[in-house]
Structure formats: structure tokens, C-alpha cells
Amino acid sequence: MIVSINGETRKIIWQNPVPSSVRFCRPIRARFIHETKDITKEEITYIEEQARNLKEITGMEVSVKINHNILLTMVDGKVCNAATDTASTMRCYICGQTSKDFNKLEIGNVCEESLKFGLSILHARIRFFELLLHLAYKAPLQKWQARTAEDKNILKETKQKIQ
């Protein structure tokens, strides 16, 4: 929680030490239904509406105004894809590019709305480690995909050496 008095001197008076902890971050509701794109969008709208409906807190001759800003950063890739209308899981939900387009920097159009989902640290670490492994596997090939039988053999041997 950051306090600002008369628009000046921002001071952190409380910061959640573990944002993913159920001790400080309780679920708003639980639904036992099949997860679809429409249900995901409905849940996001519901959560955002709950945040908008939070009221100003007053008491003891002191008025405290809290601006609530919800950031859905603890969601997985499936939820991000559904919320941003990204049709394929092989596309980045932030820029819409596939892995073969990532090196074409002039194409990169970042959708500002998609940035509100952030990147989970755990997800980023897992994906980064996966990327390092894939690069290590394919380093002898110097190609992203192994299409020929010979390339597939080299890839298989390299994987066995690393693992």
C-alpha cells in the first residue's frame, strides 16, 4: 500500500511479502465448471467489476481514499490467450508473433492492453529454462526445427548427452 498526502511524498506503508500466498490473497469465488474462452472472459469481467465496486474508506475524522488497481498477473498462458483473443498457443499473447517472427524486430507491435497480465516469475523461469534447453539441443543443428532424419538423429543424440 502506497500513501500519498496531497499528491506528494509517496511512501510504502505495507507491501505484500508474498503476493501468491493464500494468507494475504484469498480467492473471491470458486466455480466448478468447464473452463472455456467465454467463461474466462466472464471471470475477468467479474473480478474487474468487483474492484470497481470497492468503496472509499473513511473513519475517525480522517478520510482515506484508496485507488484500487487490479493486475491479473497470476494467470497462466491459457487464460492470457483467452482474454486477449489469441487463437493459437504458439503465438505470443502480447505481440501476436510466432517464434519464427521474433527476430524480425520491425514487426513487433505490442498490444498495450495485453501487458496488464504481466509475466509470472515462475512461468518466466520455467519458459526461460525450457528455451535454454531447446537452444542447447539444437545448437549443433543451427536450425529451429529438425526436419530430416539426419537432423532428428543429431537432435536425439544431443538431448541424451544433456539429459
mmCIF file of C-alpha atoms in Angstrom, residues 27-32:
data_model
loop_
_atom_site.group_PDB
_atom_site.id
_atom_site.type_symbol
_atom_site.label_atom_id
_atom_site.label_comp_id
_atom_site.label_asym_id
_atom_site.label_seq_id
_atom_site.Cartn_x
_atom_site.Cartn_y
_atom_site.Cartn_z
ATOM 1 C CA PRO A 27 -9.959 -16.327 -3.693
ATOM 2 C CA ILE A 28 -13.006 -14.191 -4.468
ATOM 3 C CA ARG A 29 -15.085 -17.144 -5.651
ATOM 4 C CA ALA A 30 -14.774 -20.728 -6.824
ATOM 5 C CA ARG A 31 -16.780 -22.217 -9.688
ATOM 6 C CA PHE A 32 -16.765 -25.857 -10.691
#
